[in-house]
Amino acid sequence: MLTLTKPKTKEIPYIKRAMMSANPSARELFLIMEEKKSNLALAIDLQSKQDILKTVKELAPHIAVLKTHIDMVNDFDIHLLLELQDMAKRGRFLIFEDRKFADTGHIVARQYEQGMYKIANWAHLVSAHPIAGPGVVEKLRKAGLDLGRGLLLVSEMGTPGSLEDDLTMKKTVHIAKDYRDFVIGFIGKRRISEEPAFIHFAAGVDIKEAHVHSGLRTLTPKQAIQDLQNDVIVVGRGILEAQDRKKEAELYRTAGWQAYEARLKI
């Protein structure tokens, strides 16, 4: 288990960190979070185009990021992507396709640029496992950098028995630093780098007490943002399974933002 990294200096606000990033999508995300007072990423793990579009339309005011698994959609078509792009532009959020690329550089470049989904054309952010080495990042960078895209490296899975350790996390940070114009940060459970330009996404956040749900270790917004020093909370079922999704999304947005403001005062 990685020891929590404590910042050496006073926490820097999102608005100032935006100017420290070399990546346009990272800068835009910092600005969106500051503007909307939201560090909430909605994991839209639904399988119907109609359900996705209806939910995004309702919750767009509350979110900074929409996290997709586009290959889960049963009735996928190009119109879904066009509508999501339009909603993202009007609703001021970024689209994050959580693809978790993990193959040879040649293969991941094709998966990113080509095939049915052509992810590079519409996703502001994607994710990749660093286990395959820097070649994966290099190929994704070549495909996405000129489009202004950004990459998150998977630093830690929330599933029991996952194989990350201190050494793999340190190597992940080294890869990120070598490609800092394209790698915008990490998705995991805790901050692993003190560099303010890197954005940390906390996956598996639940506003109730931390617990294990469907094999996933959850964090509360306070734990994720204030205690473990992440920047973005990723919430899926906690909102999607609520009776009033709009009300629940606002609860998460408020909780995440309050935790961020509390961290600034430390």
PDB file of C-alpha atoms in Angstrom:
ATOM      1  CA  MET A   1       0.000   0.000   0.000  1.00  0.00           C
ATOM      2  CA  LEU A   2       1.379   3.389  -0.996  1.00  0.00           C
ATOM      3  CA  THR A   3       1.943   5.866   1.809  1.00  0.00           C
ATOM      4  CA  LEU A   4      -0.117   9.023   1.384  1.00  0.00           C
ATOM      5  CA  THR A   5       1.932  11.822  -0.133  1.00  0.00           C
ATOM      6  CA  LYS A   6       1.701  15.062   1.829  1.00  0.00           C
ATOM      7  CA  PRO A   7       2.068  18.318  -0.105  1.00  0.00           C
ATOM      8  CA  LYS A   8       5.186  20.276   0.796  1.00  0.00           C
ATOM      9  CA  THR A   9       3.517  23.626   0.205  1.00  0.00           C
ATOM     10  CA  LYS A  10       0.074  25.101   0.646  1.00  0.00           C
ATOM     11  CA  GLU A  11      -2.520  23.620  -1.728  1.00  0.00           C
ATOM     12  CA  ILE A  12      -2.777  25.496  -5.038  1.00  0.00           C
ATOM     13  CA  PRO A  13      -6.280  26.358  -6.368  1.00  0.00           C
ATOM     14  CA  TYR A  14      -7.510  24.833  -9.607  1.00  0.00           C
ATOM     15  CA  ILE A  15      -7.478  28.214 -11.349  1.00  0.00           C
ATOM     16  CA  LYS A  16      -3.749  28.650 -10.747  1.00  0.00           C
ATOM     17  CA  ARG A  17      -2.948  25.061 -11.609  1.00  0.00           C
ATOM     18  CA  ALA A  18      -4.569  25.569 -15.011  1.00  0.00           C
ATOM     19  CA  MET A  19      -1.691  27.828 -15.993  1.00  0.00           C
ATOM     20  CA  MET A  20       0.844  25.194 -14.925  1.00  0.00           C
ATOM     21  CA  SER A  21      -0.320  22.519 -17.356  1.00  0.00           C
ATOM     22  CA  ALA A  22       1.150  21.971 -20.815  1.00  0.00           C
ATOM     23  CA  ASN A  23      -1.985  20.183 -22.031  1.00  0.00           C
ATOM     24  CA  PRO A  24      -5.035  22.105 -23.343  1.00  0.00           C
ATOM     25  CA  SER A  25      -7.577  19.562 -22.084  1.00  0.00           C
ATOM     26  CA  ALA A  26      -6.074  19.702 -18.598  1.00  0.00           C
ATOM     27  CA  ARG A  27      -6.186  23.490 -18.601  1.00  0.00           C
ATOM     28  CA  GLU A  28      -9.778  23.403 -19.770  1.00  0.00           C
ATOM     29  CA  LEU A  29     -10.756  20.946 -17.040  1.00  0.00           C
ATOM     30  CA  PHE A  30      -9.230  23.089 -14.308  1.00  0.00           C
ATOM     31  CA  LEU A  31     -11.127  26.117 -15.652  1.00  0.00           C
ATOM     32  CA  ILE A  32     -14.402  24.192 -15.924  1.00  0.00           C
ATOM     33  CA  MET A  33     -14.122  22.962 -12.339  1.00  0.00           C
ATOM     34  CA  GLU A  34     -13.477  26.480 -11.101  1.00  0.00           C
ATOM     35  CA  GLU A  35     -16.275  27.967 -13.197  1.00  0.00           C
ATOM     36  CA  LYS A  36     -18.918  25.374 -12.264  1.00  0.00           C
ATOM     37  CA  LYS A  37     -17.638  24.809  -8.717  1.00  0.00           C
ATOM     38  CA  SER A  38     -17.727  21.126  -9.509  1.00  0.00           C
ATOM     39  CA  ASN A  39     -15.093  18.407  -9.371  1.00  0.00           C
ATOM     40  CA  LEU A  40     -17.631  15.704 -10.180  1.00  0.00           C
ATOM     41  CA  ALA A  41     -17.156  13.162 -12.956  1.00  0.00           C
ATOM     42  CA  LEU A  42     -20.271  11.181 -13.818  1.00  0.00           C
ATOM     43  CA  ALA A  43     -19.610   7.574 -14.860  1.00  0.00           C
ATOM     44  CA  ILE A  44     -22.458   7.149 -17.342  1.00  0.00           C
ATOM     45  CA  ASP A  45     -22.383   3.339 -17.343  1.00  0.00           C
ATOM     46  CA  LEU A  46     -25.701   2.905 -19.120  1.00  0.00           C
ATOM     47  CA  GLN A  47     -26.349   0.744 -22.168  1.00  0.00           C
ATOM     48  CA  SER A  48     -29.119   2.611 -23.962  1.00  0.00           C
ATOM     49  CA  LYS A  49     -28.512   5.668 -26.125  1.00  0.00           C
ATOM     50  CA  GLN A  50     -31.818   7.178 -24.994  1.00  0.00           C
ATOM     51  CA  ASP A  51     -31.007   6.645 -21.305  1.00  0.00           C
ATOM     52  CA  ILE A  52     -27.550   8.148 -21.729  1.00  0.00           C
ATOM     53  CA  LEU A  53     -28.723  11.276 -23.522  1.00  0.00           C
ATOM     54  CA  LYS A  54     -31.648  11.832 -21.145  1.00  0.00           C
ATOM     55  CA  THR A  55     -29.402  11.474 -18.087  1.00  0.00           C
ATOM     56  CA  VAL A  56     -26.620  13.681 -19.435  1.00  0.00           C
ATOM     57  CA  LYS A  57     -29.080  16.403 -20.386  1.00  0.00           C
ATOM     58  CA  GLU A  58     -30.486  16.372 -16.854  1.00  0.00           C
ATOM     59  CA  LEU A  59     -27.160  16.255 -15.002  1.00  0.00           C
ATOM     60  CA  ALA A  60     -24.885  18.352 -17.229  1.00  0.00           C
ATOM     61  CA  PRO A  61     -25.086  21.465 -14.987  1.00  0.00           C
ATOM     62  CA  HIS A  62     -23.602  19.519 -12.076  1.00  0.00           C
ATOM     63  CA  ILE A  63     -20.649  17.760 -13.695  1.00  0.00           C
ATOM     64  CA  ALA A  64     -17.182  18.693 -14.926  1.00  0.00           C
ATOM     65  CA  VAL A  65     -16.509  15.378 -16.682  1.00  0.00           C
ATOM     66  CA  LEU A  66     -18.627  12.710 -18.344  1.00  0.00           C
ATOM     67  CA  LYS A  67     -16.893   9.326 -18.104  1.00  0.00           C
ATOM     68  CA  THR A  68     -17.982   6.821 -20.745  1.00  0.00           C
ATOM     69  CA  HIS A  69     -17.511   3.167 -21.623  1.00  0.00           C
ATOM     70  CA  ILE A  70     -18.714   3.543 -25.182  1.00  0.00           C
ATOM     71  CA  ASP A  71     -18.407  -0.160 -26.033  1.00  0.00           C
ATOM     72  CA  MET A  72     -21.130  -0.937 -23.459  1.00  0.00           C
ATOM     73  CA  VAL A  73     -23.814   0.857 -25.486  1.00  0.00           C
ATOM     74  CA  ASN A  74     -26.123  -1.650 -27.168  1.00  0.00           C
ATOM     75  CA  ASP A  75     -27.563   0.730 -29.769  1.00  0.00           C
ATOM     76  CA  PHE A  76     -24.419   2.776 -30.429  1.00  0.00           C
ATOM     77  CA  ASP A  77     -24.339   5.002 -33.488  1.00  0.00           C
ATOM     78  CA  ILE A  78     -22.491   8.105 -34.640  1.00  0.00           C
ATOM     79  CA  HIS A  79     -25.421  10.303 -33.650  1.00  0.00           C
ATOM     80  CA  LEU A  80     -24.830   9.455 -29.982  1.00  0.00           C
ATOM     81  CA  LEU A  81     -21.293  10.839 -30.226  1.00  0.00           C
ATOM     82  CA  LEU A  82     -22.426  13.939 -32.084  1.00  0.00           C
ATOM     83  CA  GLU A  83     -25.078  14.671 -29.479  1.00  0.00           C
ATOM     84  CA  LEU A  84     -22.676  14.082 -26.588  1.00  0.00           C
ATOM     85  CA  GLN A  85     -20.146  16.420 -28.188  1.00  0.00           C
ATOM     86  CA  ASP A  86     -22.808  19.096 -28.550  1.00  0.00           C
ATOM     87  CA  MET A  87     -23.947  18.623 -24.944  1.00  0.00           C
ATOM     88  CA  ALA A  88     -20.349  18.831 -23.725  1.00  0.00           C
ATOM     89  CA  LYS A  89     -19.809  22.093 -25.554  1.00  0.00           C
ATOM     90  CA  ARG A  90     -23.052  23.676 -24.363  1.00  0.00           C
ATOM     91  CA  GLY A  91     -22.941  22.174 -20.862  1.00  0.00           C
ATOM     92  CA  ARG A  92     -19.237  22.880 -20.234  1.00  0.00           C
ATOM     93  CA  PHE A  93     -17.875  19.446 -19.420  1.00  0.00           C
ATOM     94  CA  LEU A  94     -15.211  17.154 -20.874  1.00  0.00           C
ATOM     95  CA  ILE A  95     -15.784  13.643 -22.205  1.00  0.00           C
ATOM     96  CA  PHE A  96     -13.513  10.968 -20.764  1.00  0.00           C
ATOM     97  CA  GLU A  97     -13.574   7.588 -22.497  1.00  0.00           C
ATOM     98  CA  ASP A  98     -12.246   5.257 -19.831  1.00  0.00           C
ATOM     99  CA  ARG A  99     -10.844   2.776 -22.339  1.00  0.00           C
ATOM    100  CA  LYS A 100      -7.868   1.658 -20.202  1.00  0.00           C
ATOM    101  CA  PHE A 101      -5.666   0.862 -23.180  1.00  0.00           C
ATOM    102  CA  ALA A 102      -3.216  -1.952 -22.401  1.00  0.00           C
ATOM    103  CA  ASP A 103      -1.616  -3.486 -25.485  1.00  0.00           C
ATOM    104  CA  THR A 104       1.287  -2.865 -27.817  1.00  0.00           C
ATOM    105  CA  GLY A 105       1.734   0.675 -29.080  1.00  0.00           C
ATOM    106  CA  HIS A 106       0.754  -0.347 -32.608  1.00  0.00           C
ATOM    107  CA  ILE A 107      -2.528  -1.878 -31.443  1.00  0.00           C
ATOM    108  CA  VAL A 108      -3.563   0.883 -29.053  1.00  0.00           C
ATOM    109  CA  ALA A 109      -2.990   3.529 -31.722  1.00  0.00           C
ATOM    110  CA  ARG A 110      -5.431   1.697 -33.988  1.00  0.00           C
ATOM    111  CA  GLN A 111      -7.926   1.253 -31.160  1.00  0.00           C
ATOM    112  CA  TYR A 112      -7.696   4.963 -30.394  1.00  0.00           C
ATOM    113  CA  GLU A 113      -7.894   6.337 -33.924  1.00  0.00           C
ATOM    114  CA  GLN A 114      -9.728   3.732 -35.951  1.00  0.00           C
ATOM    115  CA  GLY A 115     -12.380   1.030 -35.721  1.00  0.00           C
ATOM    116  CA  MET A 116     -16.047   1.611 -35.011  1.00  0.00           C
ATOM    117  CA  TYR A 117     -15.571   4.225 -32.287  1.00  0.00           C
ATOM    118  CA  LYS A 118     -12.699   6.457 -33.517  1.00  0.00           C
ATOM    119  CA  ILE A 119     -12.188   7.584 -29.928  1.00  0.00           C
ATOM    120  CA  ALA A 120      -9.581  10.239 -30.674  1.00  0.00           C
ATOM    121  CA  ASN A 121     -12.151  12.173 -32.696  1.00  0.00           C
ATOM    122  CA  TRP A 122     -14.491  12.885 -29.792  1.00  0.00           C
ATOM    123  CA  ALA A 123     -13.035  12.016 -26.361  1.00  0.00           C
ATOM    124  CA  HIS A 124     -11.124  14.839 -24.689  1.00  0.00           C
ATOM    125  CA  LEU A 125      -9.538  12.325 -22.306  1.00  0.00           C
ATOM    126  CA  VAL A 126      -8.739   8.614 -22.361  1.00  0.00           C
ATOM    127  CA  SER A 127      -7.040   6.236 -19.929  1.00  0.00           C
ATOM    128  CA  ALA A 128      -4.311   3.621 -20.234  1.00  0.00           C
ATOM    129  CA  HIS A 129      -2.637   1.049 -18.025  1.00  0.00           C
ATOM    130  CA  PRO A 130       1.073   1.871 -17.653  1.00  0.00           C
ATOM    131  CA  ILE A 131       1.904  -1.829 -17.254  1.00  0.00           C
ATOM    132  CA  ALA A 132       2.666  -2.116 -20.983  1.00  0.00           C
ATOM    133  CA  GLY A 133       5.332   0.572 -20.691  1.00  0.00           C
ATOM    134  CA  PRO A 134       5.938   4.002 -22.208  1.00  0.00           C
ATOM    135  CA  GLY A 135       5.482   2.751 -25.780  1.00  0.00           C
ATOM    136  CA  VAL A 136       1.719   2.770 -25.251  1.00  0.00           C
ATOM    137  CA  VAL A 137       1.802   6.390 -24.110  1.00  0.00           C
ATOM    138  CA  GLU A 138       4.050   7.399 -26.985  1.00  0.00           C
ATOM    139  CA  LYS A 139       1.717   5.951 -29.625  1.00  0.00           C
ATOM    140  CA  LEU A 140      -1.392   7.437 -28.022  1.00  0.00           C
ATOM    141  CA  ARG A 141       0.384  10.775 -27.749  1.00  0.00           C
ATOM    142  CA  LYS A 142       1.261  10.734 -31.428  1.00  0.00           C
ATOM    143  CA  ALA A 143      -2.407  10.203 -32.277  1.00  0.00           C
ATOM    144  CA  GLY A 144      -3.988  12.581 -29.774  1.00  0.00           C
ATOM    145  CA  LEU A 145      -1.638  15.445 -29.005  1.00  0.00           C
ATOM    146  CA  ASP A 146      -2.343  17.524 -32.107  1.00  0.00           C
ATOM    147  CA  LEU A 147      -6.059  17.194 -31.340  1.00  0.00           C
ATOM    148  CA  GLY A 148      -5.523  18.653 -27.880  1.00  0.00           C
ATOM    149  CA  ARG A 149      -6.392  15.372 -26.169  1.00  0.00           C
ATOM    150  CA  GLY A 150      -5.119  14.174 -22.803  1.00  0.00           C
ATOM    151  CA  LEU A 151      -4.300  10.854 -21.151  1.00  0.00           C
ATOM    152  CA  LEU A 152      -4.851   9.573 -17.623  1.00  0.00           C
ATOM    153  CA  LEU A 153      -2.662   6.714 -16.424  1.00  0.00           C
ATOM    154  CA  VAL A 154      -4.316   4.093 -14.231  1.00  0.00           C
ATOM    155  CA  SER A 155      -2.374   4.311 -10.978  1.00  0.00           C
ATOM    156  CA  GLU A 156      -4.475   2.032  -8.792  1.00  0.00           C
ATOM    157  CA  MET A 157      -7.532  -0.163  -9.178  1.00  0.00           C
ATOM    158  CA  GLY A 158     -10.122  -0.231  -6.428  1.00  0.00           C
ATOM    159  CA  THR A 159     -10.662  -3.982  -6.655  1.00  0.00           C
ATOM    160  CA  PRO A 160      -9.410  -6.273  -3.873  1.00  0.00           C
ATOM    161  CA  GLY A 161      -6.305  -8.189  -4.896  1.00  0.00           C
ATOM    162  CA  SER A 162      -5.167  -5.694  -7.534  1.00  0.00           C
ATOM    163  CA  LEU A 163      -1.438  -5.904  -8.238  1.00  0.00           C
ATOM    164  CA  GLU A 164      -0.227  -2.308  -7.861  1.00  0.00           C
ATOM    165  CA  ASP A 165       2.597  -1.579  -5.441  1.00  0.00           C
ATOM    166  CA  ASP A 166       4.866   1.334  -4.561  1.00  0.00           C
ATOM    167  CA  LEU A 167       7.321   0.496  -7.336  1.00  0.00           C
ATOM    168  CA  THR A 168       4.740   0.351 -10.126  1.00  0.00           C
ATOM    169  CA  MET A 169       3.232   3.627  -8.946  1.00  0.00           C
ATOM    170  CA  LYS A 170       6.640   5.313  -8.940  1.00  0.00           C
ATOM    171  CA  LYS A 171       7.248   4.056 -12.473  1.00  0.00           C
ATOM    172  CA  THR A 172       3.827   5.367 -13.470  1.00  0.00           C
ATOM    173  CA  VAL A 173       4.787   8.841 -12.240  1.00  0.00           C
ATOM    174  CA  HIS A 174       8.066   8.686 -14.183  1.00  0.00           C
ATOM    175  CA  ILE A 175       6.204   7.852 -17.404  1.00  0.00           C
ATOM    176  CA  ALA A 176       3.790  10.726 -16.777  1.00  0.00           C
ATOM    177  CA  LYS A 177       6.657  13.183 -16.311  1.00  0.00           C
ATOM    178  CA  ASP A 178       8.313  12.051 -19.544  1.00  0.00           C
ATOM    179  CA  TYR A 179       5.094  12.771 -21.478  1.00  0.00           C
ATOM    180  CA  ARG A 180       3.684  15.645 -19.446  1.00  0.00           C
ATOM    181  CA  ASP A 181       2.379  17.461 -22.531  1.00  0.00           C
ATOM    182  CA  PHE A 182      -0.058  14.577 -23.095  1.00  0.00           C
ATOM    183  CA  VAL A 183      -0.397  12.765 -19.754  1.00  0.00           C
ATOM    184  CA  ILE A 184      -2.594  15.016 -17.620  1.00  0.00           C
ATOM    185  CA  GLY A 185      -2.668  12.874 -14.501  1.00  0.00           C
ATOM    186  CA  PHE A 186      -3.868   9.646 -12.941  1.00  0.00           C
ATOM    187  CA  ILE A 187      -6.979   7.687 -12.082  1.00  0.00           C
ATOM    188  CA  GLY A 188      -6.842   5.625  -8.917  1.00  0.00           C
ATOM    189  CA  LYS A 189      -7.460   6.127  -5.229  1.00  0.00           C
ATOM    190  CA  ARG A 190      -4.916   8.657  -3.974  1.00  0.00           C
ATOM    191  CA  ARG A 191      -2.489  11.371  -5.010  1.00  0.00           C
ATOM    192  CA  ILE A 192       0.796   9.853  -6.143  1.00  0.00           C
ATOM    193  CA  SER A 193       2.535  12.985  -7.446  1.00  0.00           C
ATOM    194  CA  GLU A 194       2.996  16.402  -5.870  1.00  0.00           C
ATOM    195  CA  GLU A 195       3.280  18.179  -9.220  1.00  0.00           C
ATOM    196  CA  PRO A 196       0.301  20.575  -9.370  1.00  0.00           C
ATOM    197  CA  ALA A 197      -0.116  20.189 -13.134  1.00  0.00           C
ATOM    198  CA  PHE A 198      -1.184  16.557 -12.719  1.00  0.00           C
ATOM    199  CA  ILE A 199      -4.878  15.904 -12.042  1.00  0.00           C
ATOM    200  CA  HIS A 200      -5.856  12.981  -9.824  1.00  0.00           C
ATOM    201  CA  PHE A 201      -9.198  11.229 -10.417  1.00  0.00           C
ATOM    202  CA  ALA A 202     -10.605   9.129  -7.556  1.00  0.00           C
ATOM    203  CA  ALA A 203     -12.647   6.212  -8.854  1.00  0.00           C
ATOM    204  CA  GLY A 204     -15.410   4.540  -6.869  1.00  0.00           C
ATOM    205  CA  VAL A 205     -16.746   7.379  -4.719  1.00  0.00           C
ATOM    206  CA  ASP A 206     -19.849   6.921  -2.567  1.00  0.00           C
ATOM    207  CA  ILE A 207     -21.321   9.648  -0.390  1.00  0.00           C
ATOM    208  CA  LYS A 208     -22.134   7.076   2.295  1.00  0.00           C
ATOM    209  CA  GLU A 209     -19.442   5.553   4.489  1.00  0.00           C
ATOM    210  CA  ALA A 210     -16.598   3.816   2.672  1.00  0.00           C
ATOM    211  CA  HIS A 211     -17.349   0.154   1.983  1.00  0.00           C
ATOM    212  CA  VAL A 212     -16.858  -2.624  -0.557  1.00  0.00           C
ATOM    213  CA  HIS A 213     -19.604  -2.690  -3.196  1.00  0.00           C
ATOM    214  CA  SER A 214     -19.578  -5.296  -5.984  1.00  0.00           C
ATOM    215  CA  GLY A 215     -15.896  -5.909  -5.313  1.00  0.00           C
ATOM    216  CA  LEU A 216     -14.965  -2.219  -5.463  1.00  0.00           C
ATOM    217  CA  ARG A 217     -13.536  -0.356  -2.473  1.00  0.00           C
ATOM    218  CA  THR A 218     -15.350   2.973  -2.257  1.00  0.00           C
ATOM    219  CA  LEU A 219     -14.320   6.346  -0.819  1.00  0.00           C
ATOM    220  CA  THR A 220     -16.462   9.173   0.479  1.00  0.00           C
ATOM    221  CA  PRO A 221     -16.008  12.579  -1.232  1.00  0.00           C
ATOM    222  CA  LYS A 222     -14.174  13.863   1.854  1.00  0.00           C
ATOM    223  CA  GLN A 223     -11.813  10.907   1.883  1.00  0.00           C
ATOM    224  CA  ALA A 224     -11.172  11.201  -1.842  1.00  0.00           C
ATOM    225  CA  ILE A 225     -10.603  14.966  -2.068  1.00  0.00           C
ATOM    226  CA  GLN A 226      -9.532  16.148   1.371  1.00  0.00           C
ATOM    227  CA  ASP A 227      -7.829  13.151   2.947  1.00  0.00           C
ATOM    228  CA  LEU A 228      -6.301  11.388  -0.081  1.00  0.00           C
ATOM    229  CA  GLN A 229      -5.811  14.647  -2.014  1.00  0.00           C
ATOM    230  CA  ASN A 230      -7.468  13.749  -5.309  1.00  0.00           C
ATOM    231  CA  ASP A 231      -8.922  16.437  -7.540  1.00  0.00           C
ATOM    232  CA  VAL A 232     -11.923  14.766  -9.182  1.00  0.00           C
ATOM    233  CA  ILE A 233     -14.489  12.340  -7.762  1.00  0.00           C
ATOM    234  CA  VAL A 234     -15.851   9.688 -10.131  1.00  0.00           C
ATOM    235  CA  VAL A 235     -19.399   8.628  -9.281  1.00  0.00           C
ATOM    236  CA  GLY A 236     -21.591   6.168 -11.149  1.00  0.00           C
ATOM    237  CA  ARG A 237     -24.137   4.006  -9.380  1.00  0.00           C
ATOM    238  CA  GLY A 238     -24.385   6.390  -6.432  1.00  0.00           C
ATOM    239  CA  ILE A 239     -26.133   8.813  -8.782  1.00  0.00           C
ATOM    240  CA  LEU A 240     -27.551   6.554 -11.493  1.00  0.00           C
ATOM    241  CA  GLU A 241     -29.383   4.304  -9.019  1.00  0.00           C
ATOM    242  CA  ALA A 242     -30.856   7.191  -7.015  1.00  0.00           C
ATOM    243  CA  GLN A 243     -34.581   7.904  -7.177  1.00  0.00           C
ATOM    244  CA  ASP A 244     -33.824  11.570  -7.847  1.00  0.00           C
ATOM    245  CA  ARG A 245     -30.645  11.647  -9.944  1.00  0.00           C
ATOM    246  CA  LYS A 246     -30.564  15.418 -10.199  1.00  0.00           C
ATOM    247  CA  LYS A 247     -30.789  15.887  -6.441  1.00  0.00           C
ATOM    248  CA  GLU A 248     -28.161  13.207  -5.832  1.00  0.00           C
ATOM    249  CA  ALA A 249     -25.772  14.717  -8.381  1.00  0.00           C
ATOM    250  CA  GLU A 250     -26.054  18.064  -6.626  1.00  0.00           C
ATOM    251  CA  LEU A 251     -25.291  16.393  -3.295  1.00  0.00           C
ATOM    252  CA  TYR A 252     -22.113  14.887  -4.734  1.00  0.00           C
ATOM    253  CA  ARG A 253     -21.124  18.129  -6.453  1.00  0.00           C
ATOM    254  CA  THR A 254     -21.542  20.048  -3.201  1.00  0.00           C
ATOM    255  CA  ALA A 255     -19.716  17.434  -1.118  1.00  0.00           C
ATOM    256  CA  GLY A 256     -16.797  17.275  -3.544  1.00  0.00           C
ATOM    257  CA  TRP A 257     -16.465  21.029  -3.763  1.00  0.00           C
ATOM    258  CA  GLN A 258     -16.683  21.536  -0.011  1.00  0.00           C
ATOM    259  CA  ALA A 259     -13.938  18.945   0.477  1.00  0.00           C
ATOM    260  CA  TYR A 260     -11.781  20.814  -2.039  1.00  0.00           C
ATOM    261  CA  GLU A 261     -12.379  24.154  -0.293  1.00  0.00           C
ATOM    262  CA  ALA A 262     -11.521  22.560   3.056  1.00  0.00           C
ATOM    263  CA  ARG A 263      -8.269  21.255   1.588  1.00  0.00           C
ATOM    264  CA  LEU A 264      -7.331  24.728   0.417  1.00  0.00           C
ATOM    265  CA  LYS A 265      -7.562  25.978   3.993  1.00  0.00           C
ATOM    266  CA  ILE A 266      -5.191  23.356   5.428  1.00  0.00           C
TER     267      ILE A 266
END
